Structures are given as structure tokens and as C-alpha cells.
Short mmCIF file of C-alpha atoms and ligand atoms in Angstrom, two decimals:
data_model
loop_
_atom_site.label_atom_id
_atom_site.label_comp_id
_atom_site.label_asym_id
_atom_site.label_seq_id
_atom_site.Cartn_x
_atom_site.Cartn_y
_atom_site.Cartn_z
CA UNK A 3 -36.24 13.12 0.96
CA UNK A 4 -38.82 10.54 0.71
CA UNK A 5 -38.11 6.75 1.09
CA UNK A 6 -39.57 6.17 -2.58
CA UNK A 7 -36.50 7.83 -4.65
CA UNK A 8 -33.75 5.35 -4.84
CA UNK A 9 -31.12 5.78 -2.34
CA UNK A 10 -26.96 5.54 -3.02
CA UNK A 11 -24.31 5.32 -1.58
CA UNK A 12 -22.86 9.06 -1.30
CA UNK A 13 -24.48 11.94 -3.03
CA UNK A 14 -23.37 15.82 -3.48
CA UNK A 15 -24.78 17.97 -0.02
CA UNK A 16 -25.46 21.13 -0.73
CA UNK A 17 -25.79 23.62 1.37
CA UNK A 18 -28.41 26.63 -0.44
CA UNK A 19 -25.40 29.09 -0.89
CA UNK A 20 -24.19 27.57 -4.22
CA UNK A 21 -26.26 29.76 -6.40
CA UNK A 22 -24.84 33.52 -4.80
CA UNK A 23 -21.43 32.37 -5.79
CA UNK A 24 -23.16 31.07 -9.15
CA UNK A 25 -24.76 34.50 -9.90
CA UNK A 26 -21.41 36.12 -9.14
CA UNK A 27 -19.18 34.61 -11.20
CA UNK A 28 -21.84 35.45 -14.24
CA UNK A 29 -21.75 38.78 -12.98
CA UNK A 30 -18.48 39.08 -12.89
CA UNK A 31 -17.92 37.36 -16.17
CA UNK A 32 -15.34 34.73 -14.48
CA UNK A 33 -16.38 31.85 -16.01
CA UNK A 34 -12.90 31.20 -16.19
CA UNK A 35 -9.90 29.10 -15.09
CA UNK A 36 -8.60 31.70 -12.53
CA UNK A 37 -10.54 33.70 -11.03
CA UNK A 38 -11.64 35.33 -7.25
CA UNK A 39 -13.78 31.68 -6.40
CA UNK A 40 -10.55 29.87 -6.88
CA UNK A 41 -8.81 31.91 -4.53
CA UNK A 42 -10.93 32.17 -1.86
CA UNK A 43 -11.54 28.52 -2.28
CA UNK A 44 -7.74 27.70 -1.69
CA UNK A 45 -7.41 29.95 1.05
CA UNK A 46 -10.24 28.35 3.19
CA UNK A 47 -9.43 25.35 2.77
CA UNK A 48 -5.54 25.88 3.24
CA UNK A 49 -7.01 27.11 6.96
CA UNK A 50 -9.48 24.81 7.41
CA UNK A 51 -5.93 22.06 6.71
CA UNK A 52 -3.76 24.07 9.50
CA UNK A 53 -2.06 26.77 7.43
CA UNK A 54 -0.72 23.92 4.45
CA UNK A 55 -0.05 25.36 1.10
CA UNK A 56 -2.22 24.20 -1.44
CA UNK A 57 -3.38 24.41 -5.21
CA UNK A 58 -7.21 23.87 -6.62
CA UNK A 59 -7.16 20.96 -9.25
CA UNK A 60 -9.92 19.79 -11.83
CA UNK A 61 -9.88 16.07 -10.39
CA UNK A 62 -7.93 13.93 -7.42
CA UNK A 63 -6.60 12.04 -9.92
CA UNK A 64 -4.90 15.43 -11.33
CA UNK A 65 -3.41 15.77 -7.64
CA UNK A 66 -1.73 12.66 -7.59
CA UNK A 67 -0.61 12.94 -10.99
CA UNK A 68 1.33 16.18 -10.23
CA UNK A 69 2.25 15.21 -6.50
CA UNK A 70 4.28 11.81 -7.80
CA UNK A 71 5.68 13.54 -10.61
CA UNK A 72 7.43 16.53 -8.17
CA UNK A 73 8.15 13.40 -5.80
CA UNK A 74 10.44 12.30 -8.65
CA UNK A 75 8.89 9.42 -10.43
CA UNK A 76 10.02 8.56 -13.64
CA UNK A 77 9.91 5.89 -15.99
CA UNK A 78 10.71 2.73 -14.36
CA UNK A 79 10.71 3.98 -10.88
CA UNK A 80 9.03 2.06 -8.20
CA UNK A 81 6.18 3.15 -6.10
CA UNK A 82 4.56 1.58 -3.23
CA UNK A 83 0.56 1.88 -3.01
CA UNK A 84 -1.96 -0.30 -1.32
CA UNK A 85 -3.81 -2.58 -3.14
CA UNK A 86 -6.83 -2.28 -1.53
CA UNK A 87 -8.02 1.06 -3.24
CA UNK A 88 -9.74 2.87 -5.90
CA UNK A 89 -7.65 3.09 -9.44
CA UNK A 90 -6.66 6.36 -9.60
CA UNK A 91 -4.57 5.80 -6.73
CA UNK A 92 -2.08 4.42 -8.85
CA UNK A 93 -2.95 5.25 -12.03
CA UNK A 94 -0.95 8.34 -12.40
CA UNK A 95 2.25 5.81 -11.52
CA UNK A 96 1.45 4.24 -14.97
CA UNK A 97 1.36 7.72 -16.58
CA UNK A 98 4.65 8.45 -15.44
CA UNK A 99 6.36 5.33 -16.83
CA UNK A 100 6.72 3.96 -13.40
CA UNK A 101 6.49 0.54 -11.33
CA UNK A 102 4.09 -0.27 -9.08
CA UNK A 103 4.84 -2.60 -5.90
CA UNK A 104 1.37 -3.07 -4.07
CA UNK A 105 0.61 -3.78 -0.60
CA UNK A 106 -1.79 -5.92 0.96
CA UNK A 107 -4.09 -4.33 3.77
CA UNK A 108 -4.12 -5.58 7.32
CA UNK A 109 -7.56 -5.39 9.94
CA UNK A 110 -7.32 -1.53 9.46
CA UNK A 111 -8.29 -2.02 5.61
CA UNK A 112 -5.24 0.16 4.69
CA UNK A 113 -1.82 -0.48 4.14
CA UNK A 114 -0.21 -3.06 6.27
CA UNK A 115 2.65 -1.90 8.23
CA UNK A 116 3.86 -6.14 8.11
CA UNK A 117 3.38 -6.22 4.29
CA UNK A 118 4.75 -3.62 3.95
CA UNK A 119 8.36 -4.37 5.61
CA UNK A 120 8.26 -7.69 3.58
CA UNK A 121 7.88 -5.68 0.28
CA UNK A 122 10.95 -3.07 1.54
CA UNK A 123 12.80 -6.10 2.97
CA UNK A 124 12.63 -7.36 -1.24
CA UNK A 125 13.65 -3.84 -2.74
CA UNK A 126 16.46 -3.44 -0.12
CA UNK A 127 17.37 -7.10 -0.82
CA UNK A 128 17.04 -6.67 -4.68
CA UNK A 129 19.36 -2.89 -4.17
CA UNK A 130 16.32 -1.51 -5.91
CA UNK A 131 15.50 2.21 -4.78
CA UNK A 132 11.49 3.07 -4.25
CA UNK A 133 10.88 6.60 -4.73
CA UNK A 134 7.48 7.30 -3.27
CA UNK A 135 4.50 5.23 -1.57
CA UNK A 136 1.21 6.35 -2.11
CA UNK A 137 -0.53 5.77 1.54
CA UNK A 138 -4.45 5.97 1.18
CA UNK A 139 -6.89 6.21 3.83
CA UNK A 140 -9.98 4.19 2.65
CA UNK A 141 -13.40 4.69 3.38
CA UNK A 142 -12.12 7.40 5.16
CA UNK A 143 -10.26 5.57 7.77
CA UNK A 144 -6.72 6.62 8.15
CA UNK A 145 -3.60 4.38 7.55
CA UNK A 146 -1.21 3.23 10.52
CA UNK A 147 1.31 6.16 10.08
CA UNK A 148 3.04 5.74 13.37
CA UNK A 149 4.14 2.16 12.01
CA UNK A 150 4.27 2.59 8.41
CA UNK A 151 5.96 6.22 7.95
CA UNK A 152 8.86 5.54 9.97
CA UNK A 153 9.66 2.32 7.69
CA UNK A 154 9.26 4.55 4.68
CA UNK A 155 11.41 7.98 6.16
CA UNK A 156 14.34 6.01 7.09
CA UNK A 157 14.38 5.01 2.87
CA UNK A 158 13.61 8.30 2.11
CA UNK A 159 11.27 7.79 0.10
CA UNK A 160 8.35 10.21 -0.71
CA UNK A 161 4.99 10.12 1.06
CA UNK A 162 1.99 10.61 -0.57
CA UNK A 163 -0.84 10.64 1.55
CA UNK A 164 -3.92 9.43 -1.03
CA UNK A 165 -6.49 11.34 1.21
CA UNK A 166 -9.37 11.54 -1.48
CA UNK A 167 -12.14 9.80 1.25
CA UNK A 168 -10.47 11.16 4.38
CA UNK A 169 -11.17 14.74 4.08
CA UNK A 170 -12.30 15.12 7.68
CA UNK A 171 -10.97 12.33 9.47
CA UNK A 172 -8.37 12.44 11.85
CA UNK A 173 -5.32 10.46 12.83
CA UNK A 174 -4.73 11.15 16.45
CA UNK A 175 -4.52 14.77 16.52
CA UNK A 176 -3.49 15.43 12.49
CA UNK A 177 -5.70 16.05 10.06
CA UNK A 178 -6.29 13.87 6.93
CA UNK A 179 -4.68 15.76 4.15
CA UNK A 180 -1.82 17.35 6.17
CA UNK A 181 -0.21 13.80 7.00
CA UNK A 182 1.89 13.21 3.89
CA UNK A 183 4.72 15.13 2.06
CA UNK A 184 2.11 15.71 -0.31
CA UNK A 185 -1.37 14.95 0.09
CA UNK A 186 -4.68 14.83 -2.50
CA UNK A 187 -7.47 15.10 -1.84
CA UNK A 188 -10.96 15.32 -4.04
CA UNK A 189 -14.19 17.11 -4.61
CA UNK A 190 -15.93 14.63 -7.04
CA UNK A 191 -19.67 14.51 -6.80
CA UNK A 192 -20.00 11.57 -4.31
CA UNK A 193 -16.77 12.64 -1.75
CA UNK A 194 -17.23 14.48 1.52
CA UNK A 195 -17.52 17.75 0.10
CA UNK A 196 -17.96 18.51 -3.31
CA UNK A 197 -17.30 21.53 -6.11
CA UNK A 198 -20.28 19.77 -7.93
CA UNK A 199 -18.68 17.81 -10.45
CA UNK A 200 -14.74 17.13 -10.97
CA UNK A 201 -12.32 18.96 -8.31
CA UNK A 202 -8.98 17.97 -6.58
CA UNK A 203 -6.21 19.48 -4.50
CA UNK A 204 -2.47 18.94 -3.78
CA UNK A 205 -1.76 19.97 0.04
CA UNK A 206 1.52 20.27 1.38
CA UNK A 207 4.18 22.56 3.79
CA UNK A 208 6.66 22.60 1.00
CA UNK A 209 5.39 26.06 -0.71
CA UNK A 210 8.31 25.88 -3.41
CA UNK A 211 6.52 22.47 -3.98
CA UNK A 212 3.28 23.88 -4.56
CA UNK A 213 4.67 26.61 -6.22
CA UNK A 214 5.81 24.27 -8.64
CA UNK A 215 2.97 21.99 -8.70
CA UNK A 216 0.84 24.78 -10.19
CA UNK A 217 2.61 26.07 -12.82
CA UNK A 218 2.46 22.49 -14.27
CA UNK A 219 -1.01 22.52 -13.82
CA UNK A 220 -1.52 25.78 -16.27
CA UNK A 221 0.37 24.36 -19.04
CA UNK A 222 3.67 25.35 -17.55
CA UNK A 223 3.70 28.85 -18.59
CA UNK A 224 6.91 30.93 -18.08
CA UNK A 225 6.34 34.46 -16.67
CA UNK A 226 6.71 36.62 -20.30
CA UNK A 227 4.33 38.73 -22.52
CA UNK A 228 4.77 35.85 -24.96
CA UNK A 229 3.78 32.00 -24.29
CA UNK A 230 7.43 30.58 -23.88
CA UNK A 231 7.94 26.81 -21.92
CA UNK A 232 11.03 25.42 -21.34
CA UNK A 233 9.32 22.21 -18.93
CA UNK A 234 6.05 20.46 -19.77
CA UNK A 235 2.99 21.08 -18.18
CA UNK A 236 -0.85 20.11 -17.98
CA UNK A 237 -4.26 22.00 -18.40
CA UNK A 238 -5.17 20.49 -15.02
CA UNK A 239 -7.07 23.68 -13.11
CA UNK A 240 -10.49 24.25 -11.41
CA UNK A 241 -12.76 26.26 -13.04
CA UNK A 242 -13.84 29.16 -11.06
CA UNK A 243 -17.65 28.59 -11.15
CA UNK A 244 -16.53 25.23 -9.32
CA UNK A 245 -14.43 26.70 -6.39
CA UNK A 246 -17.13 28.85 -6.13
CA UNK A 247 -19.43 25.94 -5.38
CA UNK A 248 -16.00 24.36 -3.13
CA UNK A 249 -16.12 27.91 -1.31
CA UNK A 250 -19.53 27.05 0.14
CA UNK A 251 -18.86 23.78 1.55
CA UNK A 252 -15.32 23.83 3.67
CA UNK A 253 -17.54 25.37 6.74
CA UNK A 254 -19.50 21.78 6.47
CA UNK A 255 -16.38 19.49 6.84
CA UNK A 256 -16.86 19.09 10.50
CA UNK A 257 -20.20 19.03 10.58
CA UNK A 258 -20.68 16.28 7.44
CA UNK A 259 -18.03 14.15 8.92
CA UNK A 260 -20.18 13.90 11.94
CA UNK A 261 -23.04 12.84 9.89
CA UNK A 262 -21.17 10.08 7.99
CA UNK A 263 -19.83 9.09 11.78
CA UNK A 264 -23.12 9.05 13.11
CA UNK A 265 -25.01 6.97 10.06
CA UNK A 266 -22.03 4.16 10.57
CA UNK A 267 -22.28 4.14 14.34
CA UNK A 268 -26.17 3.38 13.21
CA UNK A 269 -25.21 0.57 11.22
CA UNK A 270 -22.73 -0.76 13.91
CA UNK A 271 -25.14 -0.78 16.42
CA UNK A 272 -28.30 -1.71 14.54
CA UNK A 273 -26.44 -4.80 12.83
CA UNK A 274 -25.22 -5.84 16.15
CA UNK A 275 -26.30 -9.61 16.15
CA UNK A 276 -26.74 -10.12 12.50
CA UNK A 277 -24.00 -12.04 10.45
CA UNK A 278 -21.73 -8.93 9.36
CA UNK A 279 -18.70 -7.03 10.67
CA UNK A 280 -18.62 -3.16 10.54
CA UNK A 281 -15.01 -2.06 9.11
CA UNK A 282 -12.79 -2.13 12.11
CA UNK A 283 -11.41 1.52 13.68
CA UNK A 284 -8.14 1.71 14.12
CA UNK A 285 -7.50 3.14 17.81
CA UNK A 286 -6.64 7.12 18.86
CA UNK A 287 -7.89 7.48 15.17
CA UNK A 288 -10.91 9.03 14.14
CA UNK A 289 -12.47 8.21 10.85
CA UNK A 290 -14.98 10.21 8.68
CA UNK A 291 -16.90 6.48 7.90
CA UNK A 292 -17.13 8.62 3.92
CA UNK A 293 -18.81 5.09 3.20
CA UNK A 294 -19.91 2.49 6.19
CA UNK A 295 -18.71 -0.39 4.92
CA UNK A 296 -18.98 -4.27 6.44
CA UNK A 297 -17.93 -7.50 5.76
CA UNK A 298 -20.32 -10.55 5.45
CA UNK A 299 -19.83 -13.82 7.42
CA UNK A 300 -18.79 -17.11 5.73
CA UNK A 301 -21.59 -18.75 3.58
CA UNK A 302 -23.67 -14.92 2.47
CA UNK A 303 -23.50 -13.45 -0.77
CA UNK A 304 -22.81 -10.05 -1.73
CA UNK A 305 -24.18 -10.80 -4.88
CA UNK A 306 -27.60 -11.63 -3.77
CA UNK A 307 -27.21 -8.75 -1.26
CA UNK A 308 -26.84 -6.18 -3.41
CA UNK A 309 -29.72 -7.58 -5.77
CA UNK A 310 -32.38 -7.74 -2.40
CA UNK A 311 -31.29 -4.00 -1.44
CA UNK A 312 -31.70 -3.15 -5.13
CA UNK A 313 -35.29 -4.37 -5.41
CA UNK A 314 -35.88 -1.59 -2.51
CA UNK A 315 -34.23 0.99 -4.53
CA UNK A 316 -31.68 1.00 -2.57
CA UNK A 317 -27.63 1.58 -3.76
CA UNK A 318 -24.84 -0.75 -1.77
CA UNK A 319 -21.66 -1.93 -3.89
CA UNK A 320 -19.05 -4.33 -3.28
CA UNK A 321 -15.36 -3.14 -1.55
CA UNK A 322 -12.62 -2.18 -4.06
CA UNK A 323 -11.73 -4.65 -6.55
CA UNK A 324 -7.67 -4.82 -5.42
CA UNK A 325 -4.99 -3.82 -7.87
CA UNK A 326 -3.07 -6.49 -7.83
CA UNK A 327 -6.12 -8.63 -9.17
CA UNK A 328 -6.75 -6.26 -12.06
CA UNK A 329 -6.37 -7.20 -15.72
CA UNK A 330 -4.16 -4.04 -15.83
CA UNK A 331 -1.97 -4.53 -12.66
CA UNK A 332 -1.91 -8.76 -12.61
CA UNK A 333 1.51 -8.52 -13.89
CA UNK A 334 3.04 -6.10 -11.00
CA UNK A 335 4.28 -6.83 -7.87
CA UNK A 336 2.37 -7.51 -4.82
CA UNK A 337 3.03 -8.61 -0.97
CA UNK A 338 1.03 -9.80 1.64
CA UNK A 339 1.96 -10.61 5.58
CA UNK A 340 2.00 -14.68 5.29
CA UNK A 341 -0.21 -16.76 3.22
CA UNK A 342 -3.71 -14.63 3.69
CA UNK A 343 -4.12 -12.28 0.85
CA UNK A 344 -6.55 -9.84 3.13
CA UNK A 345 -7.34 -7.49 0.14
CA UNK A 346 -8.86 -10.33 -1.48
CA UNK A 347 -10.70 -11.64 1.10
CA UNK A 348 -12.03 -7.56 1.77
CA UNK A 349 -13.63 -7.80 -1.46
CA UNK A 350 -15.43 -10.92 -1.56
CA UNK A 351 -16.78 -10.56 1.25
CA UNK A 352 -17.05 -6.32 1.62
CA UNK A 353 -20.42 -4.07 1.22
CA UNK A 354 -20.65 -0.41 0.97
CA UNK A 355 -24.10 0.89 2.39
CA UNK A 356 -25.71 3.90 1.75
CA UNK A 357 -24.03 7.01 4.00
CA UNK A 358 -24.68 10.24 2.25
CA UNK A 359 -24.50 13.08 4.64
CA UNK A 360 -27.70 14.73 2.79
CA UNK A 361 -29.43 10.89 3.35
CA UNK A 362 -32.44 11.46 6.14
CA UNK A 363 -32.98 9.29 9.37
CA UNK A 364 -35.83 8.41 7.28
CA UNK A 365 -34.17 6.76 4.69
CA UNK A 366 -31.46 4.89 7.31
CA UNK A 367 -33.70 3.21 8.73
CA UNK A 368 -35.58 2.47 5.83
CA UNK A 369 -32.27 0.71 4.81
CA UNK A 370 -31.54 -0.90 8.15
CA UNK A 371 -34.87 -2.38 8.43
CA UNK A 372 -34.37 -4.25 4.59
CA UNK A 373 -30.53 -5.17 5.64
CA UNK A 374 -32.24 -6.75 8.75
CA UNK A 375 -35.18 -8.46 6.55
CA UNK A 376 -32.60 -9.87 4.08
CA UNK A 377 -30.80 -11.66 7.36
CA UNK A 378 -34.24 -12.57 8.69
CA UNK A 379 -35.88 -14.31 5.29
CA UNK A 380 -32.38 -16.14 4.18
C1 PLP B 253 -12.04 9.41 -5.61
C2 PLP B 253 -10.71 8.85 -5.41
C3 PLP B 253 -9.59 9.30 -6.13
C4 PLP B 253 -9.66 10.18 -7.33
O1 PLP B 253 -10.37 11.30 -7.26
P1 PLP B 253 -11.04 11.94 -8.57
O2 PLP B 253 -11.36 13.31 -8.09
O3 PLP B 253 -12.23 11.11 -8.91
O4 PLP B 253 -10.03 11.95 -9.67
C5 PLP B 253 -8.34 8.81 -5.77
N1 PLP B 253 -8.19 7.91 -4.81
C6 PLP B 253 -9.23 7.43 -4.11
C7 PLP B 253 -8.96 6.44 -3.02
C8 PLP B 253 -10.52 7.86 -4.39
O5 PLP B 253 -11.56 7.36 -3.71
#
């Protein structure tokens, strides 16, 4: 690619072998919502995710959904989730009639393990029971598990590892996706790896969870000649001709990962000098960077930032707007770690930069060079 078409943020990679699987699904007439693509696309990526069980969604959001409804929640249940994150990590809490409690984020970005025990310390001292947390890994860095998953075992409650941007990544020696009782992940157009459009999956050891988790996701069908339901269910699977676009990208997780890795540890040292911070990495852990993302020092402007990098045709976005600074979520609860609301601070003062995997050296330094001219010029 050429440095004249606009560049974003993250962008679909293919990989050439999407139209065989194409042809063959005409061919086959399996246009459908079952279908040979959707298994072959569950059972590579259940190997690529160490043997876990798993079931092919249409969206993340879909995974979640179905993963905190088996967890339990109900209407009026509580649920932990970071604040710091992308809606649809807690949106399918709100489907489900349930409470939210949200968490500020520490110097990982994620959940903080502190915050955290301050917002159990208020449930345990207000006898309220939390069934579930949703932990996310954003950006693709992975959460603090050794700190925060013993706080939330010895409560029993329900981990659900939102794993959406971490595909890839790895905490010490696990695998993002394999880390919570249930874990989603997705395949949306601008994730790691994509089915080329919407796409999700719930991972998990429990196969009698999974089991479960995909008969709500085909409308709950009972096994008859005859459509009989006694439970409630969703019309939440993956089309075939999308698995069979999934199929051809689980051999590039490594390999894109390392590409994402590689264009942040660009940024990091390219930038070194200039008034930003690069997202910090939490140690023995090893994110997939699915966006580099920075902060900008005291008295800079994302605003103006993002409107210099867009005169060059060039994408970069501010960090997540939190939840608990939503119109829709202003109302639930919400704890920091003392008096510094870190979430808050992450997005007044956080940029995502461009760090597609398909994006050419070309391009990053194209983009480096106008991040550097924008410091030089102010
Ligand atoms: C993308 C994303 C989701 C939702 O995935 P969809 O496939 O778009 O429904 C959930 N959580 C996080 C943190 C995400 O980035």
C-alpha cells in the first residue's frame, strides 16, 4: 500500500486463501448457518487455544451475552467489569437485567487489583453477592490475573475473561482466551484476525458449558422432528461462508501478533524523547499491542492531534470513553484506588495510532515522521 490512501487504525489482513473457501461453500451450496467451514473453523481454533471447547458466534458481543447468562446473571445481579473498555463489555449485563459495579484501571490500563478489593470490600460490607466479573484485556494487554483472580475465586464468583483484543497475547505462559471460566473473544473487521465482517466465540474447559452455550445460540432447539423449546434461546450463529473466511486466518495468529508487537516497539522507540508515554507492559506478560496506544504529556491536545494526523490522511482516535462516565452507566457504581480516577485521566490524555498488521513499513514511518512533525512545529 501506498502512503496516499488514508491509513487507520486496524484493518481486516487477509491472507489470498479467502476466496477457495468462498468458491466452496457456493459449491457446496452451504451458504448456511451450519455447515463444514464452521466446523473446521471451531476445531482450529479450539487447538490453536490448547484443546478449550468452544462455539463460533456471529459477534463478541453475542459471546458475552451467552457466557454471563450461563454464569448466572439475572435481573438485578451484580457484575464487576472495568471501566476502562469498549461497551459491549458490559452491555450484555444490561440485557440480562443486571447491575454493573465498575472498576477503575491501574498503570496496566486494565482492571486494578486495589480498586478492585475496595469495590469487594463494599459488596462484602453491604452482604451483597457479585456473580461474575467481566476481566478485559485492553489493547491487547492482559489483566493482572495473579492479583485479581484470587480476590474474585475465593467469592466465587464467575470469571469472564473479555479477551476480544487479546487474541494472541499471552499472560506468562497462558494464552489470552483460555484464562477465564469463560472467555470471548471476536472476529470483527478491525480485531486481530477476522471472519470479514461480524464473528465471536465463547472458549472454555467446561464442555457441558459450551454444550449449553450453543444450543441457546440456535434458538434453543430441543432434539425432535418437530420445533419444541422448553428454555429460550437466540439466533446468535456464524454463518458458514464466514468461518470459512475465520478458517484461513488462525495459522496467522502468531505471526500477526508479532506484527502488531513489532509496529508498537516502533512507536516506543521512535517517540523516545518526544512528550508521550507508550501504554505500559505489565511484566512476564506478553501483549499483542492489537492497537499501540500512548498517553500525551500535560499541556498537548488530543484534539488537535488527531486533527494534524487527519490532514495526512492518517486514522488515530482517542482511548475508551470509561463506563462509568457514560450517559448510560453515570448512574452505576464505580471505584477507584484513592482519589485519582485513572480511567479518566487514560482518556483525556490517550491516543490510538495506526497498527494494522496488513499496514507497510512504508506507511509507519510515514506516520512516525508526522507524529514527530506535530511535536516539532507546536
Ligand atoms: C470488539 C470488542 C467487543 C465486542 O466484539 P464485537 O464482535 O464487536 O461484538 C467486546 N469487548 C471489547 C473490549 C472489544 O474491543
Amino acid at each position: 500500500m501506498g502512503v496516499s490512501e488514508r491509513i487507520y487504525l486496524s484493518q481486516p489482513h487477509m491472507t489470498g486463501k479467502e476466496s477457495e473457501y468462498i468458491d466452496q461453500a457456493f459449491q457446496t451450496n452451504q451458504l448456511t448457518l451450519f455447515g463444514q467451514h464452521i466446523e473446521e473453523f471451531e476445531n482450529r481454533m479450539s487447538e490453536y487455544l490448547d484443546g478449550r471447547h468452544v462455539v463460533a458466534v456471529n459477534s463478541g458481543t453475542s459471546a458475552l451475552h451467552l457466557a454471563l447468562r450461563y454464569a448466572g446473571v439475572g435481573p438485578g445481579d451484580y457484575v464487576l467489569c472495568s471501566s476502562f473498555t469498549f461497551v459491549a463489555s458490559c452491555s450484555p449485563v444490561t440485557f440480562l437485567g443486571g447491575r454493573l459495579i465498575f472498576v477503575d484501571s491501574d498503570e496496566s490500563w486494565n482492571m486494578s487489583p486495589a480498586a478492585l478489593e475496595k469495590a469487594l470490600e463494599w459488596a462484602d460490607g453491604h452482604s451483597i453477592t457479585i456473580k461474575a466479573a467481566v476481566v478485559v484485556d485492553i489493547y491487547g494487554q492482559p489483566a493482572k490475573y495473579d492479583d485479581i483472580l484470587p480476590l474474585l475465586k475465593e467469592r466465587g464468583i464467575t470469571v469472564i475473561e473479555d479477551a476480544a483484543e487479546s487474541l494472541g497475547a499471552y499472560y506468562q505462559t497462558k494464552k489470552c482466551g483460555t484464562i477465564g471460566d469463560y472467555s470471548a473473544l471476536s472476529f470483527t473487521s478491525n480485531k486481530l484476525i477476522t471472519t470479514g465482517g461480524g464473528g465471536g466465540m465463547v472458549v472454555s474447559a467446561d464442555e457441558e458449558a459450551i454444550r449449553k452455550m450453543r444450543f441457546w445460540a440456535a434458538h434453543a432447539k430441543e432434539v425432535r422432528p418437530y420445533h419444541e423449546h422448553h428454555d429460550y434461546g437466540y439466533e446468535y450463529r456464524l454463518p458458514n461462508l464466514l468461518a470459512g473466511i475465520g478458517c484461513t486466518q488462525v495459522d496467522r495468529i502468531e505471526a500477526y501478533s508479532e506484527r502488531r508487537r513489532m509496529i508498537f516497539r516502533k512507536y516506543a522507540q521512535e517517540l523516545e524523547g518526544y512528550p508521550v508515554d507508550m501504554m505500559p507492559e505489565v511484566q512476564g506478560s506478553r501483549p499483542n499491542h492489537w492497537l499501540s496506544t500512548m498517553t500525551l504529556e500535560a499541556g498537548y491536545n488530543s484534539m488537535q492531534f488527531m486533527d494534524y494526523m487527519n490532514t495526512h490522511n492518517i486514522e488515530t482516535r482517542m482511548a475508551w470513553k470509561p463506563m462509568h462516565l457514560q450517559e448510560l452507566y453515570k448512574k452505576e457504581l464505580y471505584f477507584t484506588d484513592g482519589d485519582k480516577d485513572v480511567s479518566a485521566d487514560l482518556f483525556r490524555r490517550g491516543i490510538c495510532l495506526p497498527s494494522a498488521s496488513v499496514m507497510s513499513d512504508e506507511q509507519l514511518d510515514y506516520v512516525i515522521d508526522k507524529i514527530k512533525i506535530f511535536f516539532e512545529r507546536i
